[in-house]
C-alpha cells in the first residue's frame, strides 16, 4: 500500500480545468503608443491654459478695434472742431465788416492817401462859351456827352459832360469829370466837377467823418473857387435820410447826401451845391471795404 502500482504511475495526471465559460476572457492589451484613451486623458491645467489663450486673443483683438475706432473718431472730432472754428472766425469777420459799413466807422485814414489832383476853378468858367471853358480848364478836356434840355423855366438848355483825360484815373471811379450847363446863347451858367475822394487825397474815411471831421465838402468847394467856410454843411440827424439799406434792413448799400447854399462872388449872388456819394455794393459783394466807391460832386450856378 505504501508504494503505488508501477502501471498507475505511468498514467497521465489530469489537472482540473480553470476555464469558466461565464467569465469573459481578459481583453488583449492595446497596441501602439497613441491610443484613443490616451488622447482623451488631457490634463486639466492644459485645457485651462488653452481656454485662457483663446480669451486673451479675443480681448487683444477687441482692444485693437476699440483703439482704432477711438483714433478715427478723435481725428474726425478734431477736423470738425477746426472747421467750426474757421467758419465762426469767418462769420465774425463778416459781421465786423458789415458793422463797420453800417456804422460808417472804417477809420480816419486820410493821411495814408496821396492827393493826386484838385478841383478846377469853376467860378472862372461862368459866362464862358464851351470852347473857352475847355481851354481854361485844360487837363486833356474832351467832350464825351452833349444833351439838349427841353424844360420850361430851366435856364440850362444844353448839358455837356467832359472827361479830364490828363488827370490820373481812379480804378473805381474813373477819370475826373467836368460838367457844363449852357444857356440858350451857349454861355456857361452852371459848372461842376466830380472825382473820387481818394484822388483828392481823402482815404478810407467814413461818410460822417468825411463831412464832419474832414470838411470834405467845404474844402473841395474852396478848391473850385467857392469860399464856403468850414462847418457850413452838416448831415441830417437821422441817418436814414441819407442811407439806403438792402432788403434785410441792416446791410448798408449806399450813403448819398446833397448839400446847397448861397454865396456872394465879386458882388454877385450865386448858389452852390454838392453831393457826397458812397456806394457799398461792390464792397458788400467782395467783403473788402476798399472797394467802396466814394465820389464827390461840386457845382456853382450863375
PDB file of C-alpha atoms in Angstrom:
ATOM      1  CA  UNK A   1       0.000   0.000   0.000  1.00  0.00           C
ATOM      2  CA  UNK A   2       2.777   2.330   0.684  1.00  0.00           C
ATOM      3  CA  UNK A   3       4.179   2.075  -2.821  1.00  0.00           C
ATOM      4  CA  UNK A   4       1.852   2.699  -5.827  1.00  0.00           C
ATOM      5  CA  UNK A   5       1.446   0.318  -8.640  1.00  0.00           C
ATOM      6  CA  UNK A   6       4.023   0.941 -11.374  1.00  0.00           C
ATOM      7  CA  UNK A   7       1.323   0.971 -14.084  1.00  0.00           C
ATOM      8  CA  UNK A   8      -0.649   3.582 -12.290  1.00  0.00           C
ATOM      9  CA  UNK A   9       2.332   5.824 -12.117  1.00  0.00           C
ATOM     10  CA  UNK A  10       2.642   5.736 -15.846  1.00  0.00           C
ATOM     11  CA  UNK A  11      -0.895   7.148 -16.458  1.00  0.00           C
ATOM     12  CA  UNK A  12      -1.090  10.914 -17.092  1.00  0.00           C
ATOM     13  CA  UNK A  13      -2.346  13.047 -14.332  1.00  0.00           C
ATOM     14  CA  UNK A  14      -5.322  15.147 -15.350  1.00  0.00           C
ATOM     15  CA  UNK A  15      -5.339  18.638 -13.741  1.00  0.00           C
ATOM     16  CA  UNK A  16      -8.712  20.185 -13.080  1.00  0.00           C
ATOM     17  CA  UNK A  17      -9.698  22.899 -15.727  1.00  0.00           C
ATOM     18  CA  UNK A  18      -9.828  26.577 -14.662  1.00  0.00           C
ATOM     19  CA  UNK A  19     -11.876  27.761 -17.705  1.00  0.00           C
ATOM     20  CA  UNK A  20     -15.204  29.245 -16.823  1.00  0.00           C
ATOM     21  CA  UNK A  21     -17.435  29.941 -19.830  1.00  0.00           C
ATOM     22  CA  UNK A  22     -19.371  32.582 -17.871  1.00  0.00           C
ATOM     23  CA  UNK A  23     -16.292  34.723 -17.130  1.00  0.00           C
ATOM     24  CA  UNK A  24     -15.049  36.826 -20.085  1.00  0.00           C
ATOM     25  CA  UNK A  25     -11.503  36.485 -21.106  1.00  0.00           C
ATOM     26  CA  UNK A  26      -9.064  39.342 -20.401  1.00  0.00           C
ATOM     27  CA  UNK A  27      -9.002  41.823 -23.260  1.00  0.00           C
ATOM     28  CA  UNK A  28      -5.915  41.940 -25.351  1.00  0.00           C
ATOM     29  CA  UNK A  29      -3.648  44.822 -24.413  1.00  0.00           C
ATOM     30  CA  UNK A  30      -3.879  47.913 -26.612  1.00  0.00           C
ATOM     31  CA  UNK A  31      -1.213  48.177 -29.247  1.00  0.00           C
ATOM     32  CA  UNK A  32       0.551  51.319 -30.298  1.00  0.00           C
ATOM     33  CA  UNK A  33       1.772  54.447 -28.352  1.00  0.00           C
ATOM     34  CA  UNK A  34      -1.194  56.822 -29.152  1.00  0.00           C
ATOM     35  CA  UNK A  35      -4.392  55.199 -28.335  1.00  0.00           C
ATOM     36  CA  UNK A  36      -7.751  56.999 -28.184  1.00  0.00           C
ATOM     37  CA  UNK A  37      -7.834  56.636 -24.443  1.00  0.00           C
ATOM     38  CA  UNK A  38      -4.517  58.403 -24.180  1.00  0.00           C
ATOM     39  CA  UNK A  39      -5.837  61.247 -26.290  1.00  0.00           C
ATOM     40  CA  UNK A  40      -8.843  61.829 -24.108  1.00  0.00           C
ATOM     41  CA  UNK A  41      -6.807  61.871 -20.993  1.00  0.00           C
ATOM     42  CA  UNK A  42      -5.594  65.619 -21.359  1.00  0.00           C
ATOM     43  CA  UNK A  43      -4.574  67.217 -18.089  1.00  0.00           C
ATOM     44  CA  UNK A  44      -6.968  69.879 -16.754  1.00  0.00           C
ATOM     45  CA  UNK A  45      -4.259  72.522 -16.469  1.00  0.00           C
ATOM     46  CA  UNK A  46      -3.593  72.228 -20.222  1.00  0.00           C
ATOM     47  CA  UNK A  47      -7.285  72.635 -21.020  1.00  0.00           C
ATOM     48  CA  UNK A  48      -7.411  75.775 -18.820  1.00  0.00           C
ATOM     49  CA  UNK A  49      -4.291  77.146 -20.487  1.00  0.00           C
ATOM     50  CA  UNK A  50      -5.760  76.720 -23.970  1.00  0.00           C
ATOM     51  CA  UNK A  51      -9.024  78.390 -22.940  1.00  0.00           C
ATOM     52  CA  UNK A  52      -7.139  81.288 -21.365  1.00  0.00           C
ATOM     53  CA  UNK A  53      -5.104  81.819 -24.568  1.00  0.00           C
ATOM     54  CA  UNK A  54      -8.291  81.990 -26.630  1.00  0.00           C
ATOM     55  CA  UNK A  55      -9.806  84.523 -24.238  1.00  0.00           C
ATOM     56  CA  UNK A  56      -6.658  86.666 -24.314  1.00  0.00           C
ATOM     57  CA  UNK A  57      -6.601  86.638 -28.120  1.00  0.00           C
ATOM     58  CA  UNK A  58     -10.227  87.827 -28.264  1.00  0.00           C
ATOM     59  CA  UNK A  59      -9.542  90.556 -25.706  1.00  0.00           C
ATOM     60  CA  UNK A  60      -6.491  91.787 -27.638  1.00  0.00           C
ATOM     61  CA  UNK A  61      -8.442  91.908 -30.911  1.00  0.00           C
ATOM     62  CA  UNK A  62     -11.250  93.859 -29.241  1.00  0.00           C
ATOM     63  CA  UNK A  63      -8.762  96.320 -27.729  1.00  0.00           C
ATOM     64  CA  UNK A  64      -7.138  96.908 -31.119  1.00  0.00           C
ATOM     65  CA  UNK A  65     -10.539  97.548 -32.707  1.00  0.00           C
ATOM     66  CA  UNK A  66     -11.517  99.927 -29.907  1.00  0.00           C
ATOM     67  CA  UNK A  67      -8.241 101.844 -30.212  1.00  0.00           C
ATOM     68  CA  UNK A  68      -8.656 102.128 -33.998  1.00  0.00           C
ATOM     69  CA  UNK A  69     -12.245 103.348 -33.630  1.00  0.00           C
ATOM     70  CA  UNK A  70     -11.202 105.795 -30.906  1.00  0.00           C
ATOM     71  CA  UNK A  71      -8.424 107.198 -33.081  1.00  0.00           C
ATOM     72  CA  UNK A  72     -10.759 107.605 -36.055  1.00  0.00           C
ATOM     73  CA  UNK A  73     -13.390 109.444 -34.039  1.00  0.00           C
ATOM     74  CA  UNK A  74     -10.728 111.620 -32.392  1.00  0.00           C
ATOM     75  CA  UNK A  75      -9.439 112.704 -35.813  1.00  0.00           C
ATOM     76  CA  UNK A  76     -12.972 113.397 -37.046  1.00  0.00           C
ATOM     77  CA  UNK A  77     -13.754 115.401 -33.918  1.00  0.00           C
ATOM     78  CA  UNK A  78     -10.586 117.442 -34.349  1.00  0.00           C
ATOM     79  CA  UNK A  79     -11.368 118.151 -38.004  1.00  0.00           C
ATOM     80  CA  UNK A  80     -14.940 119.128 -37.153  1.00  0.00           C
ATOM     81  CA  UNK A  81     -13.733 121.448 -34.409  1.00  0.00           C
ATOM     82  CA  UNK A  82     -11.270 123.096 -36.790  1.00  0.00           C
ATOM     83  CA  UNK A  83     -13.945 123.576 -39.443  1.00  0.00           C
ATOM     84  CA  UNK A  84     -16.374 125.042 -36.920  1.00  0.00           C
ATOM     85  CA  UNK A  85     -13.707 127.393 -35.571  1.00  0.00           C
ATOM     86  CA  UNK A  86     -12.810 128.560 -39.089  1.00  0.00           C
ATOM     87  CA  UNK A  87     -16.442 129.153 -40.023  1.00  0.00           C
ATOM     88  CA  UNK A  88     -17.027 131.041 -36.783  1.00  0.00           C
ATOM     89  CA  UNK A  89     -13.978 133.215 -37.429  1.00  0.00           C
ATOM     90  CA  UNK A  90     -15.155 133.948 -40.970  1.00  0.00           C
ATOM     91  CA  UNK A  91     -18.648 134.781 -39.736  1.00  0.00           C
ATOM     92  CA  UNK A  92     -17.292 137.094 -37.049  1.00  0.00           C
ATOM     93  CA  UNK A  93     -15.066 138.826 -39.590  1.00  0.00           C
ATOM     94  CA  UNK A  94     -18.017 139.208 -41.964  1.00  0.00           C
ATOM     95  CA  UNK A  95     -20.174 140.617 -39.176  1.00  0.00           C
ATOM     96  CA  UNK A  96     -17.431 143.046 -38.207  1.00  0.00           C
ATOM     97  CA  UNK A  97     -17.083 144.238 -41.794  1.00  0.00           C
ATOM     98  CA  UNK A  98     -20.845 144.688 -42.103  1.00  0.00           C
ATOM     99  CA  UNK A  99     -20.987 146.528 -38.796  1.00  0.00           C
ATOM    100  CA  UNK A 100     -18.187 148.798 -39.927  1.00  0.00           C
ATOM    101  CA  UNK A 101     -20.071 149.587 -43.102  1.00  0.00           C
ATOM    102  CA  UNK A 102     -23.299 150.277 -41.251  1.00  0.00           C
ATOM    103  CA  UNK A 103     -21.698 152.382 -38.563  1.00  0.00           C
ATOM    104  CA  UNK A 104     -19.535 154.237 -41.067  1.00  0.00           C
ATOM    105  CA  UNK A 105     -16.507 153.516 -38.941  1.00  0.00           C
ATOM    106  CA  UNK A 106     -13.877 152.478 -41.419  1.00  0.00           C
ATOM    107  CA  UNK A 107     -11.467 154.751 -39.576  1.00  0.00           C
ATOM    108  CA  UNK A 108      -9.725 158.019 -40.278  1.00  0.00           C
ATOM    109  CA  UNK A 109      -7.060 157.144 -42.847  1.00  0.00           C
ATOM    110  CA  UNK A 110      -6.951 160.391 -44.797  1.00  0.00           C
ATOM    111  CA  UNK A 111      -3.209 160.844 -44.352  1.00  0.00           C
ATOM    112  CA  UNK A 112      -2.453 157.467 -45.949  1.00  0.00           C
ATOM    113  CA  UNK A 113      -3.762 158.586 -49.377  1.00  0.00           C
ATOM    114  CA  UNK A 114      -1.667 160.856 -51.578  1.00  0.00           C
ATOM    115  CA  UNK A 115      -3.507 163.754 -53.181  1.00  0.00           C
ATOM    116  CA  UNK A 116      -3.313 163.296 -56.952  1.00  0.00           C
ATOM    117  CA  UNK A 117      -5.436 166.171 -58.252  1.00  0.00           C
ATOM    118  CA  UNK A 118      -7.605 169.109 -57.250  1.00  0.00           C
ATOM    119  CA  UNK A 119     -10.826 170.652 -58.450  1.00  0.00           C
ATOM    120  CA  UNK A 120     -10.505 173.290 -61.202  1.00  0.00           C
ATOM    121  CA  UNK A 121     -11.685 176.844 -60.549  1.00  0.00           C
ATOM    122  CA  UNK A 122     -15.326 176.617 -61.605  1.00  0.00           C
ATOM    123  CA  UNK A 123     -16.217 180.244 -60.969  1.00  0.00           C
ATOM    124  CA  UNK A 124     -13.900 181.314 -63.822  1.00  0.00           C
ATOM    125  CA  UNK A 125     -15.958 179.271 -66.277  1.00  0.00           C
ATOM    126  CA  UNK A 126     -19.261 181.078 -65.666  1.00  0.00           C
ATOM    127  CA  UNK A 127     -20.193 183.185 -68.722  1.00  0.00           C
ATOM    128  CA  UNK A 128     -17.654 181.436 -70.997  1.00  0.00           C
ATOM    129  CA  UNK A 129     -18.512 179.560 -74.161  1.00  0.00           C
ATOM    130  CA  UNK A 130     -17.981 175.842 -74.226  1.00  0.00           C
ATOM    131  CA  UNK A 131     -14.703 176.097 -76.139  1.00  0.00           C
ATOM    132  CA  UNK A 132     -13.364 178.852 -73.888  1.00  0.00           C
ATOM    133  CA  UNK A 133     -14.282 176.843 -70.790  1.00  0.00           C
ATOM    134  CA  UNK A 134     -12.468 173.755 -72.088  1.00  0.00           C
ATOM    135  CA  UNK A 135      -9.414 175.841 -72.927  1.00  0.00           C
ATOM    136  CA  UNK A 136      -9.312 177.357 -69.424  1.00  0.00           C
ATOM    137  CA  UNK A 137      -9.650 174.009 -67.705  1.00  0.00           C
ATOM    138  CA  UNK A 138      -7.122 172.169 -69.913  1.00  0.00           C
ATOM    139  CA  UNK A 139      -6.204 168.818 -68.324  1.00  0.00           C
ATOM    140  CA  UNK A 140      -6.912 166.980 -71.578  1.00  0.00           C
ATOM    141  CA  UNK A 141     -10.587 168.041 -71.564  1.00  0.00           C
ATOM    142  CA  UNK A 142     -12.626 166.032 -74.074  1.00  0.00           C
ATOM    143  CA  UNK A 143     -16.401 166.222 -74.535  1.00  0.00           C
ATOM    144  CA  UNK A 144     -17.972 162.796 -74.042  1.00  0.00           C
ATOM    145  CA  UNK A 145     -21.693 163.672 -73.815  1.00  0.00           C
ATOM    146  CA  UNK A 146     -23.766 166.620 -75.010  1.00  0.00           C
ATOM    147  CA  UNK A 147     -27.540 166.602 -74.459  1.00  0.00           C
ATOM    148  CA  UNK A 148     -30.238 169.159 -75.113  1.00  0.00           C
ATOM    149  CA  UNK A 149     -32.562 170.068 -72.238  1.00  0.00           C
ATOM    150  CA  UNK A 150     -36.157 170.976 -73.037  1.00  0.00           C
ATOM    151  CA  UNK A 151     -37.515 172.042 -69.662  1.00  0.00           C
ATOM    152  CA  UNK A 152     -39.559 175.155 -69.171  1.00  0.00           C
ATOM    153  CA  UNK A 153     -38.151 177.617 -66.640  1.00  0.00           C
ATOM    154  CA  UNK A 154     -34.799 175.847 -66.767  1.00  0.00           C
ATOM    155  CA  UNK A 155     -32.053 178.246 -67.909  1.00  0.00           C
ATOM    156  CA  UNK A 156     -29.870 175.297 -68.901  1.00  0.00           C
ATOM    157  CA  UNK A 157     -30.576 174.245 -72.472  1.00  0.00           C
ATOM    158  CA  UNK A 158     -27.538 172.049 -73.128  1.00  0.00           C
ATOM    159  CA  UNK A 159     -25.706 169.764 -70.743  1.00  0.00           C
ATOM    160  CA  UNK A 160     -22.117 168.861 -71.582  1.00  0.00           C
ATOM    161  CA  UNK A 161     -20.005 166.231 -69.889  1.00  0.00           C
ATOM    162  CA  UNK A 162     -16.235 166.492 -70.251  1.00  0.00           C
ATOM    163  CA  UNK A 163     -13.592 163.897 -69.348  1.00  0.00           C
ATOM    164  CA  UNK A 164     -10.336 165.330 -67.987  1.00  0.00           C
ATOM    165  CA  UNK A 165      -8.127 162.709 -69.572  1.00  0.00           C
ATOM    166  CA  UNK A 166      -4.815 164.152 -68.362  1.00  0.00           C
ATOM    167  CA  UNK A 167      -5.797 163.668 -64.736  1.00  0.00           C
ATOM    168  CA  UNK A 168      -4.954 160.371 -63.009  1.00  0.00           C
ATOM    169  CA  UNK A 169      -7.792 157.888 -63.355  1.00  0.00           C
ATOM    170  CA  UNK A 170      -9.036 156.017 -60.305  1.00  0.00           C
ATOM    171  CA  UNK A 171      -9.564 152.272 -60.713  1.00  0.00           C
ATOM    172  CA  UNK A 172     -13.025 152.501 -59.113  1.00  0.00           C
ATOM    173  CA  UNK A 173     -14.323 155.966 -60.040  1.00  0.00           C
ATOM    174  CA  UNK A 174     -12.609 156.512 -63.364  1.00  0.00           C
ATOM    175  CA  UNK A 175     -11.421 159.858 -64.711  1.00  0.00           C
ATOM    176  CA  UNK A 176     -12.403 163.154 -63.020  1.00  0.00           C
ATOM    177  CA  UNK A 177     -15.209 164.823 -64.921  1.00  0.00           C
ATOM    178  CA  UNK A 178     -16.226 168.404 -65.710  1.00  0.00           C
ATOM    179  CA  UNK A 179     -19.926 169.351 -66.154  1.00  0.00           C
ATOM    180  CA  UNK A 180     -21.078 172.383 -68.104  1.00  0.00           C
ATOM    181  CA  UNK A 181     -24.625 173.770 -68.292  1.00  0.00           C
ATOM    182  CA  UNK A 182     -25.116 176.113 -71.251  1.00  0.00           C
ATOM    183  CA  UNK A 183     -27.963 178.579 -71.697  1.00  0.00           C
ATOM    184  CA  UNK A 184     -29.733 179.279 -74.979  1.00  0.00           C
ATOM    185  CA  UNK A 185     -26.873 181.585 -76.016  1.00  0.00           C
ATOM    186  CA  UNK A 186     -24.255 178.904 -75.406  1.00  0.00           C
ATOM    187  CA  UNK A 187     -22.843 180.583 -72.305  1.00  0.00           C
ATOM    188  CA  UNK A 188     -21.910 178.562 -69.210  1.00  0.00           C
ATOM    189  CA  UNK A 189     -24.459 179.160 -66.450  1.00  0.00           C
ATOM    190  CA  UNK A 190     -23.522 176.112 -64.392  1.00  0.00           C
ATOM    191  CA  UNK A 191     -20.125 174.490 -63.883  1.00  0.00           C
ATOM    192  CA  UNK A 192     -19.491 171.312 -61.957  1.00  0.00           C
ATOM    193  CA  UNK A 193     -16.757 168.810 -61.155  1.00  0.00           C
ATOM    194  CA  UNK A 194     -16.631 165.246 -59.823  1.00  0.00           C
ATOM    195  CA  UNK A 195     -13.808 162.970 -58.722  1.00  0.00           C
ATOM    196  CA  UNK A 196     -13.114 160.063 -56.466  1.00  0.00           C
ATOM    197  CA  UNK A 197     -12.357 161.222 -52.946  1.00  0.00           C
ATOM    198  CA  UNK A 198      -9.128 159.195 -52.972  1.00  0.00           C
ATOM    199  CA  UNK A 199      -7.822 161.235 -55.926  1.00  0.00           C
ATOM    200  CA  UNK A 200      -8.418 164.380 -53.881  1.00  0.00           C
ATOM    201  CA  UNK A 201      -6.349 162.993 -51.018  1.00  0.00           C
ATOM    202  CA  UNK A 202      -9.024 161.539 -48.775  1.00  0.00           C
ATOM    203  CA  UNK A 203      -8.505 157.955 -47.683  1.00  0.00           C
ATOM    204  CA  UNK A 204     -10.989 155.408 -46.403  1.00  0.00           C
ATOM    205  CA  UNK A 205     -12.903 157.896 -44.304  1.00  0.00           C
ATOM    206  CA  UNK A 206     -16.352 157.012 -43.104  1.00  0.00           C
ATOM    207  CA  UNK A 207     -19.154 159.078 -44.584  1.00  0.00           C
ATOM    208  CA  UNK A 208     -19.788 161.009 -41.382  1.00  0.00           C
ATOM    209  CA  UNK A 209     -16.062 161.582 -40.750  1.00  0.00           C
ATOM    210  CA  UNK A 210     -15.583 162.949 -44.258  1.00  0.00           C
ATOM    211  CA  UNK A 211     -18.353 165.506 -43.748  1.00  0.00           C
ATOM    212  CA  UNK A 212     -17.987 166.365 -40.054  1.00  0.00           C
ATOM    213  CA  UNK A 213     -14.301 165.985 -39.303  1.00  0.00           C
ATOM    214  CA  UNK A 214     -12.560 166.483 -42.661  1.00  0.00           C
ATOM    215  CA  UNK A 215     -14.968 169.100 -44.074  1.00  0.00           C
ATOM    216  CA  UNK A 216     -14.633 167.461 -47.479  1.00  0.00           C
ATOM    217  CA  UNK A 217     -17.497 169.494 -48.986  1.00  0.00           C
ATOM    218  CA  UNK A 218     -16.154 172.888 -47.926  1.00  0.00           C
ATOM    219  CA  UNK A 219     -12.549 172.086 -48.897  1.00  0.00           C
ATOM    220  CA  UNK A 220     -13.488 170.868 -52.365  1.00  0.00           C
ATOM    221  CA  UNK A 221     -15.691 173.890 -52.952  1.00  0.00           C
ATOM    222  CA  UNK A 222     -12.814 176.157 -51.908  1.00  0.00           C
ATOM    223  CA  UNK A 223     -10.560 174.468 -54.483  1.00  0.00           C
ATOM    224  CA  UNK A 224     -13.280 175.163 -57.056  1.00  0.00           C
ATOM    225  CA  UNK A 225     -13.239 178.888 -56.194  1.00  0.00           C
ATOM    226  CA  UNK A 226     -16.281 178.830 -53.914  1.00  0.00           C
ATOM    227  CA  UNK A 227     -15.168 180.072 -50.487  1.00  0.00           C
ATOM    228  CA  UNK A 228     -17.502 178.212 -48.164  1.00  0.00           C
ATOM    229  CA  UNK A 229     -16.237 178.306 -44.538  1.00  0.00           C
ATOM    230  CA  UNK A 230     -15.602 175.034 -42.712  1.00  0.00           C
ATOM    231  CA  UNK A 231     -18.582 173.928 -40.655  1.00  0.00           C
ATOM    232  CA  UNK A 232     -21.075 175.338 -43.157  1.00  0.00           C
ATOM    233  CA  UNK A 233     -22.543 171.950 -44.021  1.00  0.00           C
ATOM    234  CA  UNK A 234     -23.881 169.259 -41.718  1.00  0.00           C
ATOM    235  CA  UNK A 235     -25.501 165.861 -42.024  1.00  0.00           C
ATOM    236  CA  UNK A 236     -29.144 165.235 -41.102  1.00  0.00           C
ATOM    237  CA  UNK A 237     -29.571 163.979 -37.544  1.00  0.00           C
ATOM    238  CA  UNK A 238     -31.498 160.984 -38.866  1.00  0.00           C
ATOM    239  CA  UNK A 239     -29.067 158.746 -40.709  1.00  0.00           C
ATOM    240  CA  UNK A 240     -31.853 157.037 -42.631  1.00  0.00           C
ATOM    241  CA  UNK A 241     -32.379 160.290 -44.566  1.00  0.00           C
ATOM    242  CA  UNK A 242     -29.152 159.708 -46.482  1.00  0.00           C
ATOM    243  CA  UNK A 243     -28.701 155.921 -46.113  1.00  0.00           C
ATOM    244  CA  UNK A 244     -30.054 153.117 -48.271  1.00  0.00           C
ATOM    245  CA  UNK A 245     -30.279 149.560 -46.934  1.00  0.00           C
ATOM    246  CA  UNK A 246     -30.708 146.171 -48.565  1.00  0.00           C
ATOM    247  CA  UNK A 247     -33.907 144.166 -48.271  1.00  0.00           C
ATOM    248  CA  UNK A 248     -32.716 142.703 -44.956  1.00  0.00           C
ATOM    249  CA  UNK A 249     -32.963 146.170 -43.439  1.00  0.00           C
ATOM    250  CA  UNK A 250     -29.468 146.071 -41.950  1.00  0.00           C
ATOM    251  CA  UNK A 251     -26.922 145.840 -44.792  1.00  0.00           C
ATOM    252  CA  UNK A 252     -25.863 149.328 -45.812  1.00  0.00           C
ATOM    253  CA  UNK A 253     -25.882 149.706 -49.593  1.00  0.00           C
ATOM    254  CA  UNK A 254     -25.410 153.417 -50.170  1.00  0.00           C
ATOM    255  CA  UNK A 255     -24.910 156.745 -48.423  1.00  0.00           C
ATOM    256  CA  UNK A 256     -25.851 159.790 -50.503  1.00  0.00           C
ATOM    257  CA  UNK A 257     -26.385 163.314 -49.270  1.00  0.00           C
ATOM    258  CA  UNK A 258     -26.865 166.589 -51.198  1.00  0.00           C
ATOM    259  CA  UNK A 259     -25.856 169.999 -49.838  1.00  0.00           C
ATOM    260  CA  UNK A 260     -26.526 173.528 -51.101  1.00  0.00           C
ATOM    261  CA  UNK A 261     -26.205 177.163 -50.168  1.00  0.00           C
ATOM    262  CA  UNK A 262     -25.810 180.743 -51.361  1.00  0.00           C
ATOM    263  CA  UNK A 263     -22.610 182.732 -51.716  1.00  0.00           C
ATOM    264  CA  UNK A 264     -21.567 186.147 -52.922  1.00  0.00           C
ATOM    265  CA  UNK A 265     -18.786 186.154 -55.531  1.00  0.00           C
ATOM    266  CA  UNK A 266     -17.440 189.544 -56.645  1.00  0.00           C
ATOM    267  CA  UNK A 267     -20.643 191.215 -55.520  1.00  0.00           C
ATOM    268  CA  UNK A 268     -22.851 188.750 -57.407  1.00  0.00           C
ATOM    269  CA  UNK A 269     -25.074 186.230 -55.630  1.00  0.00           C
ATOM    270  CA  UNK A 270     -24.613 182.618 -56.670  1.00  0.00           C
ATOM    271  CA  UNK A 271     -25.888 179.271 -55.495  1.00  0.00           C
ATOM    272  CA  UNK A 272     -23.649 176.318 -54.939  1.00  0.00           C
ATOM    273  CA  UNK A 273     -24.459 172.655 -54.497  1.00  0.00           C
ATOM    274  CA  UNK A 274     -22.562 169.499 -53.693  1.00  0.00           C
ATOM    275  CA  UNK A 275     -23.172 165.781 -53.319  1.00  0.00           C
ATOM    276  CA  UNK A 276     -21.190 163.146 -51.451  1.00  0.00           C
ATOM    277  CA  UNK A 277     -21.869 159.569 -52.520  1.00  0.00           C
ATOM    278  CA  UNK A 278     -20.621 156.291 -51.030  1.00  0.00           C
ATOM    279  CA  UNK A 279     -21.681 153.132 -52.876  1.00  0.00           C
ATOM    280  CA  UNK A 280     -21.081 149.901 -50.904  1.00  0.00           C
ATOM    281  CA  UNK A 281     -22.497 147.423 -53.460  1.00  0.00           C
ATOM    282  CA  UNK A 282     -19.130 146.120 -54.649  1.00  0.00           C
ATOM    283  CA  UNK A 283     -17.661 146.195 -51.133  1.00  0.00           C
ATOM    284  CA  UNK A 284     -20.554 144.113 -49.796  1.00  0.00           C
ATOM    285  CA  UNK A 285     -20.035 141.539 -52.534  1.00  0.00           C
ATOM    286  CA  UNK A 286     -16.252 141.287 -52.099  1.00  0.00           C
ATOM    287  CA  UNK A 287     -16.115 141.773 -48.339  1.00  0.00           C
ATOM    288  CA  UNK A 288     -13.390 144.411 -48.848  1.00  0.00           C
ATOM    289  CA  UNK A 289     -14.119 147.951 -47.627  1.00  0.00           C
ATOM    290  CA  UNK A 290     -11.512 149.283 -50.038  1.00  0.00           C
ATOM    291  CA  UNK A 291     -13.969 148.513 -52.867  1.00  0.00           C
ATOM    292  CA  UNK A 292     -16.354 151.235 -51.670  1.00  0.00           C
ATOM    293  CA  UNK A 293     -16.956 153.764 -54.454  1.00  0.00           C
ATOM    294  CA  UNK A 294     -16.573 157.271 -52.957  1.00  0.00           C
ATOM    295  CA  UNK A 295     -17.316 160.256 -55.213  1.00  0.00           C
ATOM    296  CA  UNK A 296     -17.816 163.954 -54.526  1.00  0.00           C
ATOM    297  CA  UNK A 297     -19.652 166.410 -56.838  1.00  0.00           C
ATOM    298  CA  UNK A 298     -19.496 170.225 -56.569  1.00  0.00           C
ATOM    299  CA  UNK A 299     -21.375 172.831 -58.662  1.00  0.00           C
ATOM    300  CA  UNK A 300     -21.602 176.586 -58.929  1.00  0.00           C
ATOM    301  CA  UNK A 301     -24.559 178.301 -60.632  1.00  0.00           C
ATOM    302  CA  UNK A 302     -24.599 181.780 -62.186  1.00  0.00           C
TER     303      UNK A 302
END
